[in-house]
XYZ file of C-alpha atoms in Angstrom:
369
model
C 0.000 0.000 0.000
C 1.291 3.437 -0.919
C 2.341 5.563 2.051
C 1.618 9.256 2.437
C 5.229 10.109 1.601
C 5.093 7.967 -1.543
C 1.834 9.619 -2.631
C 3.205 13.136 -2.393
C 6.537 12.167 -3.928
C 4.671 10.804 -6.931
C 3.037 14.226 -7.266
C 6.507 15.789 -7.267
C 7.614 13.336 -9.958
C 4.669 14.362 -12.139
C 5.747 17.973 -11.704
C 9.302 17.091 -12.743
C 8.160 15.571 -16.057
C 6.998 18.976 -17.298
C 10.620 20.073 -17.671
C 11.546 17.445 -20.276
C 13.378 19.025 -23.174
C 13.566 22.431 -21.490
C 15.940 21.946 -18.541
C 18.792 19.846 -19.928
C 21.695 19.564 -19.198
C 20.152 20.125 -15.766
C 18.007 17.301 -14.359
C 14.224 17.276 -14.390
C 13.188 18.024 -10.805
C 9.812 18.522 -9.135
C 8.820 19.704 -5.667
C 5.574 19.871 -3.702
C 4.987 21.465 -0.313
C 2.507 19.762 2.006
C 0.993 20.907 5.271
C -1.838 19.312 7.247
C -2.394 16.784 4.494
C -2.818 19.337 1.715
C -0.541 20.426 -1.106
C 0.019 24.146 -0.558
C 2.654 24.743 -3.199
C 4.255 22.968 -6.121
C 6.763 23.636 -8.837
C 9.236 22.189 -11.302
C 12.527 23.230 -12.796
C 10.998 24.729 -15.937
C 13.969 25.791 -18.059
C 17.743 25.743 -18.007
C 19.063 28.783 -16.168
C 15.719 29.410 -14.490
C 14.674 28.910 -10.852
C 14.869 25.368 -9.537
C 11.831 23.359 -8.487
C 12.147 24.200 -4.784
C 12.175 27.940 -5.481
C 9.137 27.714 -7.753
C 7.251 25.615 -5.188
C 8.016 28.051 -2.359
C 7.023 31.043 -4.481
C 3.754 29.357 -5.452
C 2.562 29.522 -1.817
C 0.442 32.622 -1.265
C 2.270 34.714 1.368
C -1.035 35.976 2.726
C -2.711 32.586 2.745
C -3.674 30.646 5.849
C -1.165 27.874 5.089
C 2.308 29.417 4.655
C 5.370 27.311 3.797
C 6.638 27.476 7.386
C 6.305 24.097 9.060
C 5.489 22.264 5.844
C 7.079 19.140 4.347
C 8.904 19.537 1.033
C 8.928 16.554 -1.310
C 11.783 16.847 -3.818
C 12.672 14.319 -6.518
C 16.421 15.072 -6.354
C 18.629 16.219 -3.508
C 18.448 20.039 -3.239
C 21.555 21.786 -4.506
C 23.851 23.390 -1.949
C 25.979 25.497 -4.287
C 25.512 28.663 -6.285
C 25.355 28.147 -10.043
C 23.002 29.991 -12.364
C 20.702 30.223 -9.329
C 21.230 30.309 -5.574
C 21.360 27.170 -3.409
C 17.990 25.500 -2.923
C 19.004 24.302 0.538
C 19.153 27.906 1.739
C 15.759 28.665 0.179
C 14.210 25.745 2.080
C 15.903 26.833 5.301
C 14.699 30.426 4.831
C 11.155 29.174 4.175
C 11.322 27.375 7.543
C 10.106 24.034 6.217
C 10.035 21.418 8.954
C 10.887 18.352 6.896
C 12.355 17.503 3.500
C 11.724 14.178 1.748
C 14.196 13.368 -1.045
C 13.781 10.641 -3.647
C 17.381 10.472 -4.940
C 20.732 11.797 -3.848
C 22.500 13.857 -6.497
C 25.686 12.243 -7.922
C 26.886 15.654 -9.126
C 30.163 16.188 -7.195
C 29.070 19.771 -6.492
C 26.185 18.343 -4.457
C 26.883 14.693 -3.556
C 25.201 14.614 -0.123
C 26.159 18.154 0.847
C 22.588 19.377 0.368
C 21.200 16.813 2.784
C 23.963 17.621 5.298
C 23.165 21.351 5.170
C 19.455 20.769 5.753
C 20.095 18.494 8.725
C 22.639 20.934 10.150
C 19.884 23.565 10.075
C 17.640 21.328 12.169
C 15.424 20.140 9.320
C 14.378 16.493 9.342
C 15.406 14.755 6.108
C 14.188 11.417 4.727
C 15.719 9.867 1.606
C 14.971 7.088 -0.862
C 11.200 7.623 -1.117
C 9.957 6.574 -4.578
C 13.623 6.389 -5.593
C 13.065 3.966 -8.499
C 10.316 6.111 -10.024
C 12.425 9.244 -9.691
C 15.501 7.517 -11.105
C 13.446 6.550 -14.151
C 12.930 10.164 -15.240
C 16.408 11.154 -14.028
C 18.103 8.301 -15.928
C 19.633 10.433 -18.726
C 21.078 12.907 -16.210
C 22.317 10.115 -13.944
C 24.069 8.349 -16.833
C 25.859 11.531 -17.875
C 26.918 12.215 -14.272
C 28.017 8.675 -13.424
C 29.361 7.365 -16.754
C 30.256 10.551 -18.600
C 28.096 9.488 -21.571
C 24.755 10.774 -22.887
C 21.547 8.747 -22.807
C 21.282 7.005 -26.189
C 17.833 6.622 -27.748
C 17.788 4.243 -30.721
C 15.041 4.653 -33.300
C 14.260 2.623 -36.365
C 11.360 1.820 -38.660
C 11.140 -1.713 -39.998
C 8.886 -4.024 -41.946
C 7.054 -6.947 -40.401
C 9.947 -9.179 -41.429
C 12.493 -6.952 -39.685
C 13.978 -5.043 -42.624
C 14.879 -1.346 -42.562
C 15.868 -0.931 -46.218
C 16.370 -2.711 -49.515
C 19.884 -3.870 -50.470
C 20.266 -0.564 -52.340
C 19.282 1.467 -49.267
C 15.703 2.438 -50.225
C 13.658 2.947 -47.052
C 11.009 5.564 -47.920
C 8.599 5.018 -46.490
C 8.246 2.020 -44.164
C 6.291 3.895 -41.501
C 3.330 6.241 -41.867
C 2.936 9.961 -41.176
C 1.712 9.388 -37.596
C 4.885 7.445 -36.812
C 7.076 10.080 -38.404
C 5.341 12.761 -36.329
C 6.395 10.896 -33.170
C 10.010 10.913 -34.391
C 9.885 14.665 -34.983
C 8.589 15.069 -31.433
C 11.573 13.136 -30.064
C 13.974 15.184 -32.186
C 12.506 18.315 -30.643
C 13.481 17.366 -27.096
C 16.971 15.875 -27.521
C 20.404 17.506 -27.723
C 21.639 15.621 -30.756
C 20.391 13.483 -33.642
C 23.017 11.024 -34.880
C 23.320 9.017 -38.096
C 26.053 7.121 -39.884
C 27.518 8.564 -43.047
C 25.813 5.901 -45.179
C 22.394 7.080 -44.003
C 23.419 10.705 -44.498
C 24.401 10.022 -48.111
C 21.586 7.664 -49.119
C 18.685 9.520 -47.434
C 20.014 13.115 -47.560
C 17.991 13.990 -44.437
C 17.631 17.321 -42.642
C 17.310 15.637 -39.201
C 15.585 18.670 -37.690
C 12.298 18.659 -35.776
C 9.250 19.684 -37.779
C 7.540 21.556 -36.206
C 10.326 22.831 -33.918
C 10.394 21.515 -30.366
C 11.821 22.700 -27.068
C 15.389 22.143 -28.270
C 17.273 22.507 -31.533
C 19.345 19.340 -31.796
C 22.852 19.230 -33.217
C 22.948 16.966 -36.292
C 25.781 14.452 -35.801
C 27.252 12.345 -38.608
C 29.631 9.480 -37.775
C 31.960 9.601 -40.777
C 35.435 8.184 -40.112
C 36.919 9.221 -43.483
C 34.963 12.468 -43.998
C 33.342 11.233 -47.189
C 30.082 13.110 -46.671
C 29.137 15.289 -49.629
C 29.459 19.055 -49.483
C 26.134 19.443 -51.288
C 23.905 17.491 -48.881
C 21.245 19.107 -46.687
C 23.291 18.408 -43.555
C 26.294 20.314 -44.878
C 24.502 23.167 -46.656
C 22.097 24.192 -43.881
C 24.595 24.793 -41.072
C 23.377 28.395 -40.836
C 20.051 26.976 -39.633
C 21.088 23.961 -37.528
C 24.415 22.893 -36.047
C 26.148 19.979 -37.767
C 28.969 17.935 -36.218
C 31.038 15.521 -38.316
C 32.836 12.841 -36.256
C 35.935 11.658 -38.107
C 38.951 9.427 -37.615
C 42.683 9.463 -38.409
C 42.128 8.605 -42.088
C 39.996 11.682 -42.758
C 41.513 14.133 -45.231
C 42.672 17.374 -43.623
C 41.618 19.231 -46.748
C 38.104 17.740 -46.666
C 37.748 18.598 -42.986
C 38.742 22.199 -43.760
C 36.131 22.325 -46.522
C 33.479 21.053 -44.113
C 34.498 23.609 -41.515
C 34.358 26.334 -44.169
C 30.729 25.332 -44.760
C 29.999 25.743 -41.053
C 30.330 22.160 -39.830
C 32.090 21.368 -36.572
C 34.660 18.569 -36.672
C 35.327 16.064 -33.907
C 38.413 14.052 -34.738
C 39.497 10.906 -32.955
C 42.988 9.575 -33.617
C 42.047 6.023 -32.670
C 42.172 3.382 -35.411
C 39.497 1.355 -33.596
C 35.958 2.261 -34.719
C 34.329 1.390 -31.407
C 36.903 3.374 -29.461
C 36.216 6.366 -31.711
C 32.517 6.028 -30.972
C 33.116 5.949 -27.212
C 35.319 9.025 -27.489
C 32.557 10.781 -29.419
C 29.968 9.971 -26.748
C 32.300 11.280 -24.050
C 32.860 14.462 -26.071
C 29.114 14.996 -26.466
C 28.545 14.583 -22.728
C 31.319 17.081 -21.976
C 29.509 19.500 -24.285
C 26.489 19.200 -21.995
C 24.491 16.825 -24.192
C 22.213 14.598 -22.119
C 19.980 12.861 -24.698
C 21.067 11.655 -28.156
C 18.663 10.185 -30.712
C 20.327 7.704 -33.084
C 18.399 7.112 -36.310
C 20.725 4.647 -38.046
C 21.988 2.985 -39.959
C 22.404 -0.650 -39.118
C 26.184 -0.451 -38.690
C 26.071 2.490 -36.263
C 23.260 0.987 -34.198
C 25.136 -2.315 -34.144
C 28.301 -0.667 -32.858
C 26.374 1.106 -30.095
C 24.684 -2.177 -29.176
C 28.033 -3.980 -29.053
C 29.297 -1.222 -26.735
C 26.230 -1.590 -24.495
C 25.400 2.073 -25.072
C 21.783 1.839 -26.251
C 19.553 2.828 -23.344
C 16.121 3.305 -24.897
C 14.468 2.103 -28.108
C 11.628 3.460 -30.246
C 10.607 1.006 -32.960
C 8.011 1.610 -35.668
C 6.743 -1.467 -37.516
C 5.063 -0.915 -40.870
C 2.651 -3.531 -42.276
C 4.932 -4.576 -45.132
C 7.018 -7.595 -46.078
C 10.279 -6.845 -47.891
C 12.147 -10.144 -47.848
C 15.555 -10.645 -49.396
C 18.712 -12.075 -47.880
C 20.557 -8.821 -48.540
C 17.905 -6.459 -47.201
C 19.160 -4.562 -44.162
C 18.197 -5.313 -40.567
C 18.066 -2.603 -37.870
C 20.991 -3.566 -35.646
C 24.226 -4.846 -37.164
C 27.544 -5.173 -35.383
C 29.075 -8.307 -33.943
C 26.017 -9.249 -31.899
C 25.841 -12.398 -29.770
C 26.380 -16.057 -30.584
C 23.958 -17.361 -27.940
C 20.345 -16.297 -27.378
C 20.977 -16.405 -23.628
C 23.488 -13.577 -24.035
C 21.119 -11.255 -25.911
C 20.275 -7.820 -24.523
C 17.077 -7.780 -22.476
C 14.653 -4.914 -23.051
C 11.751 -3.901 -20.857
C 8.836 -3.167 -23.213
C 7.043 -0.167 -21.749
C 4.529 0.692 -24.449
C 2.946 -0.915 -27.498
C 0.635 1.361 -29.459
C -1.206 1.335 -32.778
C -0.522 4.352 -34.997
C -2.937 3.791 -37.851
C -1.680 0.542 -39.379
C 1.783 0.915 -37.787
C 2.838 -0.572 -34.460
C 4.898 1.606 -32.127
C 7.061 -0.030 -29.432
C 8.969 1.786 -26.683
C 11.394 0.041 -24.368
C 14.407 0.499 -22.141
C 17.440 -1.686 -21.645
C 17.155 -3.781 -18.495
C 19.960 -3.064 -16.033
């Protein structure tokens, strides 16, 4: 049976969800203030650089009301910050508001916080409880937690495939497997992530824009994994850099002259000197995280998705199944790479949603940890 603390923490989690796409690289955080069994204030971190959830919750309480914040319990999905960044420390705001108790779902792994917020609150005489609804809070905090703990962004893999598991013909034709409703979902995901990544083969064969239409909360950097810098200078990705950022990730065999030409067209170049493709990919992910990127959508192709799978770097999947049969031994499957030799070794995925989109089937899942 759900306890009172769990009930109100779930309300804080629902508040936190409203910040998705707006707050990154900061975490999504929600806060509710409760007194005498009633929610008297609530708030979320609404946008990067703006007030944190605790501040918004405190300010939502009417100063002249009959239930001020003093003596209330604050339910916060992530440990309140204790340092001054773009805003002041939330611990001090809670202390100044004279809350009696703070309930925290998750401690913050950020080394600037890392338990210091809880220590400050307790030193001020405020009762603190931790770990309430931790798993639910960690679910929405997962991209932030991965970047903090592993130094890598959260990787969302997307593909559209036929009923027989094909993403393209042997010649690379893939338009269109999925319908307009499915493609609208993809544009929605693009509009909330920091980067949209494809392999150079997909960039050349599909000539995509990779932007969100209509625009979303964020304008994602278009990322092309292209070890030899063979991408064309006349493609949409390389001729629209005045509208959307484009990053080309290259390796030691890339021509210096070609890289200069790409830079002249406005592309950014990330160059790894490793001769190992998987090592280059790991270095790219680390670079993206250091640039503050929290969520990356990977749209193919099969080789890139396979490499990420082999590296155990796919965290979330969005699969669109169109009611078609393509057949063919040489038709492409979604995830290439080395894969596994035994079914028992295969990656387990928790299927979280299965939905009909017209005649398409839409599946969402997360890697089991």
